Each structure stands twice: as structure tokens, then as C-alpha cells.
JSON list of C-alpha atoms in Angstrom, two decimals:
[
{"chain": "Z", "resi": 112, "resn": "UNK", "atom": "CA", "xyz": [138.72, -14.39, 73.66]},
{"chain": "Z", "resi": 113, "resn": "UNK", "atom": "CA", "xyz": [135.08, -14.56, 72.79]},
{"chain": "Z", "resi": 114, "resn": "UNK", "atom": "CA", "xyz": [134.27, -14.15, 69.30]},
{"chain": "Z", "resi": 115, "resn": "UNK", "atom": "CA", "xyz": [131.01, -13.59, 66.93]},
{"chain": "Z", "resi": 116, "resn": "UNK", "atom": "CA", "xyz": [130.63, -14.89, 63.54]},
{"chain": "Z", "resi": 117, "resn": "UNK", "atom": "CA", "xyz": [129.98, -12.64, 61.43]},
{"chain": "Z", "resi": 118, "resn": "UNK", "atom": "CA", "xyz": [127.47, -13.94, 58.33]},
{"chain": "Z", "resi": 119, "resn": "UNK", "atom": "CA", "xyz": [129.51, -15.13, 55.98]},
{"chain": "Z", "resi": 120, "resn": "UNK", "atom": "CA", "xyz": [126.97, -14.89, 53.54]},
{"chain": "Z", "resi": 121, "resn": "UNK", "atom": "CA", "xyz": [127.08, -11.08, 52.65]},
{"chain": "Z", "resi": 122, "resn": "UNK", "atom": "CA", "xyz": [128.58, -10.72, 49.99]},
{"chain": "Z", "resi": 123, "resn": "UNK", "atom": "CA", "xyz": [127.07, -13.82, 48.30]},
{"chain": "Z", "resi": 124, "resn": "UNK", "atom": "CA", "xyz": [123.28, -12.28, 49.01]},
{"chain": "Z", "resi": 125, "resn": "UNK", "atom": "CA", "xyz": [124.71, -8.93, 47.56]},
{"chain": "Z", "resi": 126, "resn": "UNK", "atom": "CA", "xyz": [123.85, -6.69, 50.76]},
{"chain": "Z", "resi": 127, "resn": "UNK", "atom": "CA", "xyz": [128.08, -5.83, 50.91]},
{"chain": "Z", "resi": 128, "resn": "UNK", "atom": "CA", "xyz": [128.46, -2.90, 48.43]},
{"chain": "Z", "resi": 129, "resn": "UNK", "atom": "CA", "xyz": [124.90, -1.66, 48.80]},
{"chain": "Z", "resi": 130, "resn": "UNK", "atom": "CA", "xyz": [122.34, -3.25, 47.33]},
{"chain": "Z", "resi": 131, "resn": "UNK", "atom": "CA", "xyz": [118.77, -2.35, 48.24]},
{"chain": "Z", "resi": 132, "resn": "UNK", "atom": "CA", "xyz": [117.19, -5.62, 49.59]},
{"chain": "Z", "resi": 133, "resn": "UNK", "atom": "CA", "xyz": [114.57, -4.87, 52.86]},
{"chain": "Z", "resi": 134, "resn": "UNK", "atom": "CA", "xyz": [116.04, -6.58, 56.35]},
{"chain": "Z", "resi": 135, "resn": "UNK", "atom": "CA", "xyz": [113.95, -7.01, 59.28]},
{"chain": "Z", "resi": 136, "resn": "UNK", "atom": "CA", "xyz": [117.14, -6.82, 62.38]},
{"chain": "Z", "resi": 137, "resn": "UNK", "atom": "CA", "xyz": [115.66, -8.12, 66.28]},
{"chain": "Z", "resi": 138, "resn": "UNK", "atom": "CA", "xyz": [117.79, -7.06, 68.91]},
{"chain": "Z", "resi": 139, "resn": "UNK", "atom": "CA", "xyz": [119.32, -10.35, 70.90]},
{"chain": "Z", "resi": 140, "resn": "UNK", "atom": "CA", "xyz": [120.73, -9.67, 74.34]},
{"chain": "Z", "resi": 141, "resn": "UNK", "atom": "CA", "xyz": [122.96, -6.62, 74.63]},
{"chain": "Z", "resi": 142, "resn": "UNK", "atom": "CA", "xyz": [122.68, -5.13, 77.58]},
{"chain": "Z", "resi": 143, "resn": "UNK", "atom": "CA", "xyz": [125.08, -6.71, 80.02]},
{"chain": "Z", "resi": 144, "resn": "UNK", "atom": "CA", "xyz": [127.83, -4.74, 77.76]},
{"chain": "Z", "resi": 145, "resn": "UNK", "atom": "CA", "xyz": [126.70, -1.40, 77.36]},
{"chain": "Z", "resi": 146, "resn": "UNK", "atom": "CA", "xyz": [129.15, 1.51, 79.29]},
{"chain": "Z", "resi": 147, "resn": "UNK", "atom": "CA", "xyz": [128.16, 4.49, 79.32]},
{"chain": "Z", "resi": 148, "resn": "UNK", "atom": "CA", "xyz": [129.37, 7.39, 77.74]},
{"chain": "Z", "resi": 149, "resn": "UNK", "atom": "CA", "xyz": [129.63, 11.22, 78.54]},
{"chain": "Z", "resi": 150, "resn": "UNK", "atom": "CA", "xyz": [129.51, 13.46, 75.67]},
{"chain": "Z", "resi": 151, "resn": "UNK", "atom": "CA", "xyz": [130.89, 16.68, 75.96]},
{"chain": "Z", "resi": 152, "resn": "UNK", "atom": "CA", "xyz": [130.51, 18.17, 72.59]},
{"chain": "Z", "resi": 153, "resn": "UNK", "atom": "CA", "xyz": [128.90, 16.65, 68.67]},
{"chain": "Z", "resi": 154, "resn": "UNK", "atom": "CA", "xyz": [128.21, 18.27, 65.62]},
{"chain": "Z", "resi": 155, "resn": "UNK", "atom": "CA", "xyz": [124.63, 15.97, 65.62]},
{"chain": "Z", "resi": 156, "resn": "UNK", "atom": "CA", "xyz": [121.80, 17.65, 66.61]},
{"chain": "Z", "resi": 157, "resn": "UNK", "atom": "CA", "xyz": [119.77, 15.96, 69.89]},
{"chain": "Z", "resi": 158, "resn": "UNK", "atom": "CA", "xyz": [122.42, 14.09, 70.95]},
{"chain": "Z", "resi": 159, "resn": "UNK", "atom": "CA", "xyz": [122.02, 13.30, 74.31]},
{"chain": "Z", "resi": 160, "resn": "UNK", "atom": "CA", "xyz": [124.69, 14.21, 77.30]},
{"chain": "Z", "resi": 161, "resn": "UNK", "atom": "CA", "xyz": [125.00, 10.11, 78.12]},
{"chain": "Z", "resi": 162, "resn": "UNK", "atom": "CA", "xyz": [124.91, 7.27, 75.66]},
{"chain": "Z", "resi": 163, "resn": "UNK", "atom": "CA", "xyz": [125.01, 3.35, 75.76]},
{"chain": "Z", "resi": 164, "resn": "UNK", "atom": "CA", "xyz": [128.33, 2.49, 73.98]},
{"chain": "Z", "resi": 165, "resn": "UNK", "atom": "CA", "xyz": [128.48, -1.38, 72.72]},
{"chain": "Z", "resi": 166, "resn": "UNK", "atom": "CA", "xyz": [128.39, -3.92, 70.18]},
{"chain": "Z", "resi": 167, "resn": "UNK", "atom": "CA", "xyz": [124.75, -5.01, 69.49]},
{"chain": "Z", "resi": 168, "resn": "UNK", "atom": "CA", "xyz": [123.88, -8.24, 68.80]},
{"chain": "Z", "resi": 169, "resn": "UNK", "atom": "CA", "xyz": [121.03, -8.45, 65.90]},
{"chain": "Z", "resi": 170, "resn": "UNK", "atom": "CA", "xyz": [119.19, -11.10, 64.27]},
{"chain": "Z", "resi": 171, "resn": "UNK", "atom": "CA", "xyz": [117.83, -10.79, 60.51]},
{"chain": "Z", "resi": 172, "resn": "UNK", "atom": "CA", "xyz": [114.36, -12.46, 61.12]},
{"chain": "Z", "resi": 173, "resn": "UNK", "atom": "CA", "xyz": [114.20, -12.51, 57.52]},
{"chain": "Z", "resi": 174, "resn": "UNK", "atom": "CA", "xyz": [116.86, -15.18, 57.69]},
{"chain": "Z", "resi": 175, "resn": "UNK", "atom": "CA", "xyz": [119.39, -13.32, 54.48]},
{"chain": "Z", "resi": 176, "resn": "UNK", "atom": "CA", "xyz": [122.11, -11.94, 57.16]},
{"chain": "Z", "resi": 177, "resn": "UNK", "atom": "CA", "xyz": [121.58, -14.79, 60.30]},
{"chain": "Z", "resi": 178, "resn": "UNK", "atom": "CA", "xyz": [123.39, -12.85, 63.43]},
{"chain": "Z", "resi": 179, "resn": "UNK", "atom": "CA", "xyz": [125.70, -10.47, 63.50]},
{"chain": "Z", "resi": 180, "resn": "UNK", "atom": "CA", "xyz": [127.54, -7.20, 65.47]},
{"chain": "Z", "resi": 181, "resn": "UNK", "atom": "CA", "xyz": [126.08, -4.06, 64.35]},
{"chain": "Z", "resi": 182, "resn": "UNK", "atom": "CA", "xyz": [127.18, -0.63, 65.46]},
{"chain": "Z", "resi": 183, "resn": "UNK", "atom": "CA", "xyz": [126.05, 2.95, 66.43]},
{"chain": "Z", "resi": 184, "resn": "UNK", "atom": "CA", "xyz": [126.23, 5.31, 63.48]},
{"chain": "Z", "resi": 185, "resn": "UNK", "atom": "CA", "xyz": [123.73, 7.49, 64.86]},
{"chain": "Z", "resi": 186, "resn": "UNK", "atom": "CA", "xyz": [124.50, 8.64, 68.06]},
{"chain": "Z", "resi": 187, "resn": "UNK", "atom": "CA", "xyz": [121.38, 10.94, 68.85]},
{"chain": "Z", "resi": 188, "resn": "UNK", "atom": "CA", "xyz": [118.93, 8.03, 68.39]},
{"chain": "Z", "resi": 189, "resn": "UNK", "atom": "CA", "xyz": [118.15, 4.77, 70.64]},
{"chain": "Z", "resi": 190, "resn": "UNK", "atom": "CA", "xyz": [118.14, 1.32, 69.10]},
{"chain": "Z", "resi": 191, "resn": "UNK", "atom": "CA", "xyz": [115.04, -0.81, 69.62]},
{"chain": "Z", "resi": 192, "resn": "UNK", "atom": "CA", "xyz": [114.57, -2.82, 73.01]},
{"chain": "Z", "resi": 193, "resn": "UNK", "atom": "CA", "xyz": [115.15, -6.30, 73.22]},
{"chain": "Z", "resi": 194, "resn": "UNK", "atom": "CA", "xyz": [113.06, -8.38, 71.40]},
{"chain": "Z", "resi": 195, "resn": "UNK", "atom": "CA", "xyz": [111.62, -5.54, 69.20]},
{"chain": "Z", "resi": 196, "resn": "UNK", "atom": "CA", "xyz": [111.93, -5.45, 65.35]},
{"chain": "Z", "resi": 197, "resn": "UNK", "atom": "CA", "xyz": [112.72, -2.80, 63.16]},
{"chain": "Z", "resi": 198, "resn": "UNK", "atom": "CA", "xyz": [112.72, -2.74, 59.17]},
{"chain": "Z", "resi": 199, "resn": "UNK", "atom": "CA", "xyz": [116.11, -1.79, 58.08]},
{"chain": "Z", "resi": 200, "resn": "UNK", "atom": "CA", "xyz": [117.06, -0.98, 54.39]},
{"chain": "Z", "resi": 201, "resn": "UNK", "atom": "CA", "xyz": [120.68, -1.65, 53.11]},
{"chain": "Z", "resi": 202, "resn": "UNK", "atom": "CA", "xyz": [122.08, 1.86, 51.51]},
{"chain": "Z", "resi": 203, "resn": "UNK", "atom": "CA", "xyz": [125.02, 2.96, 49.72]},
{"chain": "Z", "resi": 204, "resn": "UNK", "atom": "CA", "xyz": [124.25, 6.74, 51.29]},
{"chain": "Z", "resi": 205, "resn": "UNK", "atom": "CA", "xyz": [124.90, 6.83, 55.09]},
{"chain": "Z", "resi": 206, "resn": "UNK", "atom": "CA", "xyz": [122.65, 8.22, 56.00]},
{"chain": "Z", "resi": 207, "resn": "UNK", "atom": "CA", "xyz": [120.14, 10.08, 53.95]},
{"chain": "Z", "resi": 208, "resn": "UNK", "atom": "CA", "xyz": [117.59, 10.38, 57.15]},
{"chain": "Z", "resi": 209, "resn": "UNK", "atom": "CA", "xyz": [119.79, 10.89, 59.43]},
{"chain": "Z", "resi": 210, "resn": "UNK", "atom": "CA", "xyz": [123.71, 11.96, 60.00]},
{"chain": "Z", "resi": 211, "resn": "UNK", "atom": "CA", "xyz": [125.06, 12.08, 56.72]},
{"chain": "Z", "resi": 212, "resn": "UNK", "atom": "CA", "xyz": [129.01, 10.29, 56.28]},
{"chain": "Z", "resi": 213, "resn": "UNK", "atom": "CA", "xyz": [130.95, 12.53, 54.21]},
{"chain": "Z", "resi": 214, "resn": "UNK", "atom": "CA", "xyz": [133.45, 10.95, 51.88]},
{"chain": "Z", "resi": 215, "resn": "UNK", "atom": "CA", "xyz": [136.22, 11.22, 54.61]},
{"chain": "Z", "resi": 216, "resn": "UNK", "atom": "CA", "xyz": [134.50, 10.34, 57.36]},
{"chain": "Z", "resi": 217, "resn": "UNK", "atom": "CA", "xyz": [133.69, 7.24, 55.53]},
{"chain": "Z", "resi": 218, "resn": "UNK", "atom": "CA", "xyz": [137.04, 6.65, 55.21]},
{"chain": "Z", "resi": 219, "resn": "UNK", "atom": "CA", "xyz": [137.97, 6.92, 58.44]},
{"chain": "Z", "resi": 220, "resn": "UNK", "atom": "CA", "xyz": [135.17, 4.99, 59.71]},
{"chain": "Z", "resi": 221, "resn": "UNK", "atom": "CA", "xyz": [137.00, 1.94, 57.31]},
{"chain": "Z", "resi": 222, "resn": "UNK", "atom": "CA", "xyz": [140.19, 2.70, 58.69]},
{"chain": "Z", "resi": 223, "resn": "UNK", "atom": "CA", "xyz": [138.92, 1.65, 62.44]},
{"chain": "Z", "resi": 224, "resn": "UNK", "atom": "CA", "xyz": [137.63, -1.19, 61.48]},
{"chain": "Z", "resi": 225, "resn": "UNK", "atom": "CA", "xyz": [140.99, -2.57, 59.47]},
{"chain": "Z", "resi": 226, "resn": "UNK", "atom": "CA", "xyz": [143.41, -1.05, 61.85]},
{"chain": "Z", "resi": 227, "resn": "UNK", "atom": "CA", "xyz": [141.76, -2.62, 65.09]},
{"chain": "Z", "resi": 228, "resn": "UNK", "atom": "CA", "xyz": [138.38, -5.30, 64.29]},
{"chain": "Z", "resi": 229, "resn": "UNK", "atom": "CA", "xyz": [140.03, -8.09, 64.06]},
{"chain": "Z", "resi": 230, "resn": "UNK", "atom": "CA", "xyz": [141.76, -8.23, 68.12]},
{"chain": "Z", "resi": 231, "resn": "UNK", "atom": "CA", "xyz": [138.26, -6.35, 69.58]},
{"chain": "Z", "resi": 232, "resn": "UNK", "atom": "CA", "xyz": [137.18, -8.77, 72.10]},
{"chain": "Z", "resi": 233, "resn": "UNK", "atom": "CA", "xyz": [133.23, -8.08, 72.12]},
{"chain": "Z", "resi": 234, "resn": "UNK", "atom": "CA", "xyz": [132.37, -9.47, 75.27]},
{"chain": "Z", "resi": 235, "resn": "UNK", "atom": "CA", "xyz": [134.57, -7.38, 76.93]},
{"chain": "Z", "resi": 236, "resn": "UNK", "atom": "CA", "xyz": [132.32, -3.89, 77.83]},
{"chain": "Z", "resi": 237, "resn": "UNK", "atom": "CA", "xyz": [135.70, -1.40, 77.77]},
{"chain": "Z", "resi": 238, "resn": "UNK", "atom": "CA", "xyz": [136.86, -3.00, 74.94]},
{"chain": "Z", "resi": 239, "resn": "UNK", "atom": "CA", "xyz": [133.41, -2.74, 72.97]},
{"chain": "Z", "resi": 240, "resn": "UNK", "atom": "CA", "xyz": [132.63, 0.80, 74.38]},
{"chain": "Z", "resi": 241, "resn": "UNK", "atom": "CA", "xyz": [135.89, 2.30, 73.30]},
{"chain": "Z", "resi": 242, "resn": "UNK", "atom": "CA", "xyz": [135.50, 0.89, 69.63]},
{"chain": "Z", "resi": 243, "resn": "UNK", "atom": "CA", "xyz": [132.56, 2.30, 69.81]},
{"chain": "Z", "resi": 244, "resn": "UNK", "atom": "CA", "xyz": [133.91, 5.69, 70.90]},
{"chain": "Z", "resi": 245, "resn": "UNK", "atom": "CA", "xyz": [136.13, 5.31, 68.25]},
{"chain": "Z", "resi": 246, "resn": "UNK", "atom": "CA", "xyz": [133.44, 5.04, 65.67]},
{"chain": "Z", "resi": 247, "resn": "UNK", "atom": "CA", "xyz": [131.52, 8.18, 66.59]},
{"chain": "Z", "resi": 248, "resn": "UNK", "atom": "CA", "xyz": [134.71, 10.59, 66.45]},
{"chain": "Z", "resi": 249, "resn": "UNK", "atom": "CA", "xyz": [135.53, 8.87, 63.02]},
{"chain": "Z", "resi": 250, "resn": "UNK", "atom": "CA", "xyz": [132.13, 9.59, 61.68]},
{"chain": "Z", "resi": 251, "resn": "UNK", "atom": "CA", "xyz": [131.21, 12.80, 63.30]},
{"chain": "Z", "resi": 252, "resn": "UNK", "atom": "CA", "xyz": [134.53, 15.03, 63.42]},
{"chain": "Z", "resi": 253, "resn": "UNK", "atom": "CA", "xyz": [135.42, 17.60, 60.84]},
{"chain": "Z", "resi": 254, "resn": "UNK", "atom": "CA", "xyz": [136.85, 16.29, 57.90]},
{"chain": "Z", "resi": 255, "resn": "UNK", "atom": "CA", "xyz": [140.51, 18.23, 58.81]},
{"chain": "Z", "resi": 256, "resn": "UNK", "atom": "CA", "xyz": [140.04, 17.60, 62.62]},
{"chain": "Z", "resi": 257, "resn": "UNK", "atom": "CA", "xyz": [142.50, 15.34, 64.31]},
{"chain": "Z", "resi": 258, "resn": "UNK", "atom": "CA", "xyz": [141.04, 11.85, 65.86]},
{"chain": "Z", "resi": 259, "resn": "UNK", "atom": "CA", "xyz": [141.01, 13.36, 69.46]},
{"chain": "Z", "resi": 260, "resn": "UNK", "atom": "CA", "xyz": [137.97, 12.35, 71.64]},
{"chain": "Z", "resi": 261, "resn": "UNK", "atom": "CA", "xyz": [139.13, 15.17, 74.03]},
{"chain": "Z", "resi": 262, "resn": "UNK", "atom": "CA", "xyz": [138.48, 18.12, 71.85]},
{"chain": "Z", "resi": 263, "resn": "UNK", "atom": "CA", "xyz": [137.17, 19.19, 68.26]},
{"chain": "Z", "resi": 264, "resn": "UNK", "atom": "CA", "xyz": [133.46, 18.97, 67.01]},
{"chain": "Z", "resi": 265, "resn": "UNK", "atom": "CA", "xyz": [133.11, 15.64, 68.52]},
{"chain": "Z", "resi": 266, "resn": "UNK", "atom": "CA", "xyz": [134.37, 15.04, 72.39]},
{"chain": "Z", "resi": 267, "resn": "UNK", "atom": "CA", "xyz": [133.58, 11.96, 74.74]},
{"chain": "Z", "resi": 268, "resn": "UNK", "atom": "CA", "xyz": [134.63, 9.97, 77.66]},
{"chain": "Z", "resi": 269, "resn": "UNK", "atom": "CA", "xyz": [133.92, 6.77, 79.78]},
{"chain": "Z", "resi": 270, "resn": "UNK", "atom": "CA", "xyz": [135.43, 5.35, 82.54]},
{"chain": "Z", "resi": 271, "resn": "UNK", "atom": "CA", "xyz": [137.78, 2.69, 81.63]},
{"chain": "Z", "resi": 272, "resn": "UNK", "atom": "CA", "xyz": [137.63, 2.63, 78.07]},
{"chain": "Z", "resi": 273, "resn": "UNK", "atom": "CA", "xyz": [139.10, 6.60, 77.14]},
{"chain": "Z", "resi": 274, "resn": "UNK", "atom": "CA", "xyz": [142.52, 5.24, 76.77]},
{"chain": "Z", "resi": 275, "resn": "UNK", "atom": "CA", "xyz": [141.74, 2.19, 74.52]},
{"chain": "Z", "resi": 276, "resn": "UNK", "atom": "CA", "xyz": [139.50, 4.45, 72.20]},
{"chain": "Z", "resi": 277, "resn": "UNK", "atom": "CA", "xyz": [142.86, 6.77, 72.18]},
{"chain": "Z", "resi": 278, "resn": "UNK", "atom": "CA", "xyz": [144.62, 3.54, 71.32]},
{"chain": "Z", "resi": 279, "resn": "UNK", "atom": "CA", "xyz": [142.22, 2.47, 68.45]},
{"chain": "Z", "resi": 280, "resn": "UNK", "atom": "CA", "xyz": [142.28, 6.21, 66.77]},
{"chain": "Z", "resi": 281, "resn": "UNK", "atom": "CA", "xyz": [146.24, 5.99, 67.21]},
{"chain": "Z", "resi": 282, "resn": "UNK", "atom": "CA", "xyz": [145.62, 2.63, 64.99]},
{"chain": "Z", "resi": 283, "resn": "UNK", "atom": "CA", "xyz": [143.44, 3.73, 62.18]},
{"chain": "Z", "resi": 284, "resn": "UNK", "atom": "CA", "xyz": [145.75, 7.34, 61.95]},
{"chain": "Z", "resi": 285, "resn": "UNK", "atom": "CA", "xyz": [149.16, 4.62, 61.50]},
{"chain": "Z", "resi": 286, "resn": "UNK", "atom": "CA", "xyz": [147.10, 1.89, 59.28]},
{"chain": "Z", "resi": 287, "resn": "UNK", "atom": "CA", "xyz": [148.30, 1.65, 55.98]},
{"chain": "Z", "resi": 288, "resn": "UNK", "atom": "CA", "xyz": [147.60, -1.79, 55.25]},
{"chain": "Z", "resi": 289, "resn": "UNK", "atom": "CA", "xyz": [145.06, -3.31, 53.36]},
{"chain": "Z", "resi": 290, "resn": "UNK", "atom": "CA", "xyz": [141.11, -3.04, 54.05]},
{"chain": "Z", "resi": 291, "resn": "UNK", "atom": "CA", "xyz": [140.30, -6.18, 55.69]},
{"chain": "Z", "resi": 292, "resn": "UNK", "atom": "CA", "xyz": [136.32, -5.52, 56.21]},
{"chain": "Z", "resi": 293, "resn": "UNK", "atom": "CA", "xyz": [133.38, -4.85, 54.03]},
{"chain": "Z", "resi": 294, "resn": "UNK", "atom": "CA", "xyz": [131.20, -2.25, 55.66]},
{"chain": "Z", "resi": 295, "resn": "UNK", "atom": "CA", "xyz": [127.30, -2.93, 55.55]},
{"chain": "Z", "resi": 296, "resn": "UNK", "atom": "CA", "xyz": [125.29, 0.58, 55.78]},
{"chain": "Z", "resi": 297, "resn": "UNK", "atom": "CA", "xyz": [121.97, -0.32, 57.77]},
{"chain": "Z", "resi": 298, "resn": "UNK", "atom": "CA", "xyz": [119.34, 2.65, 57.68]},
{"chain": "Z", "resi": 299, "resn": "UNK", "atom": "CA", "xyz": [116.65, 2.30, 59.55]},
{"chain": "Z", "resi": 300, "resn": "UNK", "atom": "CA", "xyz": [113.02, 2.61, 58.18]},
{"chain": "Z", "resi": 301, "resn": "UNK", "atom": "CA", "xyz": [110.25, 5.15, 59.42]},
{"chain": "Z", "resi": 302, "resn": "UNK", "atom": "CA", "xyz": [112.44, 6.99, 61.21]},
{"chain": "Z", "resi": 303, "resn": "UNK", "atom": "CA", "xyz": [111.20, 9.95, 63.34]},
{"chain": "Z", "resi": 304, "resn": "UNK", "atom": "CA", "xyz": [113.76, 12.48, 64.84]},
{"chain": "Z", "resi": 305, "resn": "UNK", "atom": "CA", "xyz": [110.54, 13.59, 67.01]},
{"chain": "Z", "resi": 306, "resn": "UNK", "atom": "CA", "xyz": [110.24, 10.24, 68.78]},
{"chain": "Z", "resi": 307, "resn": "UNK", "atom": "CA", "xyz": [114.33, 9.45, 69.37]},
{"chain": "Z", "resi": 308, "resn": "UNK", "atom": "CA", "xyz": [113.47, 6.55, 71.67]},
{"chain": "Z", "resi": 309, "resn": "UNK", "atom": "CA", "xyz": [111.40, 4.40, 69.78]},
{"chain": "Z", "resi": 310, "resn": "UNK", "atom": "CA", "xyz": [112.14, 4.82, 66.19]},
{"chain": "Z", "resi": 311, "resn": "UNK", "atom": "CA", "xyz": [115.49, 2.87, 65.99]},
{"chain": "Z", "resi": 312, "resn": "UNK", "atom": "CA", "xyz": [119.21, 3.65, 64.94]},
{"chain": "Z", "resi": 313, "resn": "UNK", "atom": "CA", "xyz": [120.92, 3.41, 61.73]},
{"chain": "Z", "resi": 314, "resn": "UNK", "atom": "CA", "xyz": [123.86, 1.20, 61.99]},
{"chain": "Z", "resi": 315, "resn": "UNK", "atom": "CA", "xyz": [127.09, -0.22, 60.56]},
{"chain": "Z", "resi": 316, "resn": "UNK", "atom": "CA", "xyz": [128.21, -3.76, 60.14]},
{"chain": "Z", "resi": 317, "resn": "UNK", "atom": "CA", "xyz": [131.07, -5.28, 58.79]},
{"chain": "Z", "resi": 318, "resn": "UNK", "atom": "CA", "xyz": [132.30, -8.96, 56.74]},
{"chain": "Z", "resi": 319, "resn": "UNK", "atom": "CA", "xyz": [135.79, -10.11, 56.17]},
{"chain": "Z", "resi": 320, "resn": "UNK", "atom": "CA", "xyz": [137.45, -9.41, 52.77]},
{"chain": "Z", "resi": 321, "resn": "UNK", "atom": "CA", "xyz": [137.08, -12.14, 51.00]},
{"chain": "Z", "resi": 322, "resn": "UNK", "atom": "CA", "xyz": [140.89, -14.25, 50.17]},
{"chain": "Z", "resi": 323, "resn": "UNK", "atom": "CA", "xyz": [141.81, -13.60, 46.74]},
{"chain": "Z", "resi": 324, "resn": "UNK", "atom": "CA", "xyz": [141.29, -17.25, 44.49]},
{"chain": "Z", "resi": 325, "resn": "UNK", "atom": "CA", "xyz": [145.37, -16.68, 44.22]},
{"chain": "Z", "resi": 326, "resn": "UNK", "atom": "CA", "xyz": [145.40, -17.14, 47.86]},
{"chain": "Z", "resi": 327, "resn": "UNK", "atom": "CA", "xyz": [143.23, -19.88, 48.34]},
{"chain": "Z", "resi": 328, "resn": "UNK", "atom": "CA", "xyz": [145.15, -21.90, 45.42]},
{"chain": "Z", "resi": 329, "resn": "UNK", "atom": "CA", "xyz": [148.14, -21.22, 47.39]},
{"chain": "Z", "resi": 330, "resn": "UNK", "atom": "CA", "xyz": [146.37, -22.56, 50.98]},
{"chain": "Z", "resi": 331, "resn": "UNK", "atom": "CA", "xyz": [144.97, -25.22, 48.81]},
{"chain": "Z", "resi": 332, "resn": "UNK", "atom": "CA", "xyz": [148.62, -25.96, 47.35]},
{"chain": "Z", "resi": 333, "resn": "UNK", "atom": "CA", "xyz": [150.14, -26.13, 51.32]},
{"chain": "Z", "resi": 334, "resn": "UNK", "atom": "CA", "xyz": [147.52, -27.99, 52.84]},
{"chain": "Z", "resi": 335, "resn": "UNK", "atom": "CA", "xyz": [147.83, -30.90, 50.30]},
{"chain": "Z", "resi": 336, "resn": "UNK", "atom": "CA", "xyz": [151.89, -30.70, 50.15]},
{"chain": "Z", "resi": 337, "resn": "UNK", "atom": "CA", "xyz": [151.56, -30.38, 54.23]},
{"chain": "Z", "resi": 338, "resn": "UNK", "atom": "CA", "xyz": [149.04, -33.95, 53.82]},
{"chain": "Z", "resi": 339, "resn": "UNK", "atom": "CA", "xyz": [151.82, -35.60, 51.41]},
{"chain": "Z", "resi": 340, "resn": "UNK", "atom": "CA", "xyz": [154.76, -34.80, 53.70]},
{"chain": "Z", "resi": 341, "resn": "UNK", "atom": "CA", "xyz": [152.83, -36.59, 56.52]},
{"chain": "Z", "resi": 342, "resn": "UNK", "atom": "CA", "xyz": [151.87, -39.76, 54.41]},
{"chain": "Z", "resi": 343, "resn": "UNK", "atom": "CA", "xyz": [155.11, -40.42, 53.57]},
{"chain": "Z", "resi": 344, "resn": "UNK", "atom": "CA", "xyz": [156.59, -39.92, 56.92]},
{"chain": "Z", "resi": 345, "resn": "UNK", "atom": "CA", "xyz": [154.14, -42.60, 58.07]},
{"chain": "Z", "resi": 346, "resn": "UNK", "atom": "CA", "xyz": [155.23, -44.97, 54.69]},
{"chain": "Z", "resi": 347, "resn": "UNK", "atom": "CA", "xyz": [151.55, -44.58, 54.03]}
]
């Protein structure tokens, strides 16, 4: 299975939680991935009938974040072409120029992300395109609207990836485990609902939870007992 590194340097540079710092993102090659999606109904005004549904690889030229996946949170805007750059702003308040997240659909939006992040295999276009579908009817359906991309204020479908997105909302609806990810708001700077192809899309990004010290003591403790149990089966 093909997976990215995330930057493991979020929460260390304080952009996990929300703090304001400026980040220039440049798209890296994305295209090969993107499936496309039919929309049949969204409570977001200009959202086209089709959208590109994927994982996008961005760079922070800036050099704080490195790579990372970043995903659509706002579906009636296009991302910026490969190679472009785009001035992004970290924000606690997704999103104040856009699509606002209420409190639930916050929530849920977490819930997709701990439920099914950690087995999504990127590379892998269904795969990406129905996390992705998964995404939009987390952020965009009413707040007492089942997780149903086949009806309610937000309805979508692709070809080959309808029953996975099913399987991810199943996932997040069942999760009651602990949150796994941080979530990284990215709202875009400058940006013009009059020129939707060109003025780039505010996006989400995640890190893992940190271990708890307690936990790493404990790794620590079983990785040296594990190292002591093999010296002295060697007599060293």
C-alpha cells in the first residue's frame, strides 16, 4: 500500500490547533488520481454538476509544513494548477470566506478521518475519491441529516467509488474510539467567488495524535526489555 508522510512537524511549528502563521502550498502532481464526481444536489452555492474528487499532493514552499495530503473543503471552487502557488492562512474558523463548518459538521468531518485515514490507500483513485465523497457529505449536510450520499442537502456519485464512500460514512456513524488525527484548517487567501477557477480552494489536512509520554515510556520500557531478552539468549 502506498503511503504519504504526513509532516510530522505540525504540531511542533504550532499550525495544529490554529495558529495564524502565512503558508505558501504548490500543487505537486495530482492528476493521475482525480475521479470524477456527479453531484446531484449541495447546500453550496456554484457548485458545479462534476467535480475532481482526490487527495492533493501540496508542497509548503515556505518550507514550515514540507509535503503533505490536503483535501477539498470547498467543493464549488478549483484548486490551483500544477505548479501554481497560492497563499494559504491557517484558521481556527472554517471557513470565514467561504463554506462555513458548523460545530457538527466539524465533528463529523473528525469522525471520517479517525474512523477510516489510517487504511485509505492514496494512490488508489476509488479509494481517494470516495474519502473524498465522504468529506463533502460530512461537511455540507444538515446538521440532523443522516450520512447518505444518495439523498438530503448534499447528494453525489462516481463510478466505482459510491459504495466505499457508503462504507467510510458507515465508519465514522459506528466510530467511537479515540481521535487519532489533528485537523489543519487551510483557507485560502484573495479568494474571489467571481473567478471560481483561478482563485484556489480552502482545504483540510490532517497529523497523527501525538503518543501520550505514558505510552512512549511504556514502548521505551519493551524495546529495551525486548534488547535484554535477546542479549542474554546470545550469552552476550
Amino acid at each position: 500500500m502506498k503511503r504519504i508522510v504526513f509532516a510530522a512537524s505540525l504540531a511542533a511549528l504550532g499550525v495544529v490547533g490554529g495558529a495564524a502563521s502565512a503558508l505558501t502550498l504548490q500543487l505537486d502532481s495530482y492528476t493521475s488520481s482525480v475521479q470524477t464526481v456527479n453531484v446531484g444536489a449541495s447546500p453550496v452555492a456554484g457548485t458545479p454538476s462534476q467535480v475532481g474528487a482526490t487527495g492533493f499532493n501540496v508542497t509548503d514552499t515556505t518550507g514550515d509544513m514540507g509535503s503533505f495530503v490536503a483535501w477539498c473543503l470547498d467543493i464549488s471552487h478549483y484548486l490551483m494548477g500544477t505548479g501554481d502557488s497560492q497563499l494559504y492562512t491557517v484558521t481556527n474558523n472554517p471557513f470565514s470566506n467561504s463554506f462555513g463548518l458548523t460545530a457538527v459538521a466539524r465533528d463529523r468531518v473528525q469522525l471520517i478521518f479517525d474512523a477510516n485515514y489510517a487504511s485509505v490507500d492514496f494512490s488508489n483513485g476509488d479509494q481517494a475519491a470516495a474519502f473524498q465523497m465522504a468529506l463533502w457529505e460530512a461537511a455540507y449536510e444538515d446538521d440532523n441529516g443522516l450520512l447518505d450520499l444518495t439523498s438530503g442537502l448534499f447528494a453525489a456519485s462516481s463510478n466505482g467509488s459510491n459504495s466505499l464512500a457508503a462504507t467510510y460514512l458507515a465508519n465514522a456513524i459506528a466510530y467511537t474510539g479515540e481521535k487519532m488525527w489533528n485537523m489543519t484548517f487551510l483557507e485560502v487567501a484573495g479568494l474571489d467567488p467571481n473567478r471560481a477557477k483561478d482563485s484556489g480552494q480552502n482545504l483540510v489536512t490532517v497529523s497523527a495524535v501525538p503518543l501520550p509520554a505514558a505510552g512512549l515510556l511504556l514502548i521505551t520500557a519493551l524495546l529495551g526489555a525486548g534488547a535484554m531478552s535477546r542479549r542474554r539468549a546470545t550469552g552476550a
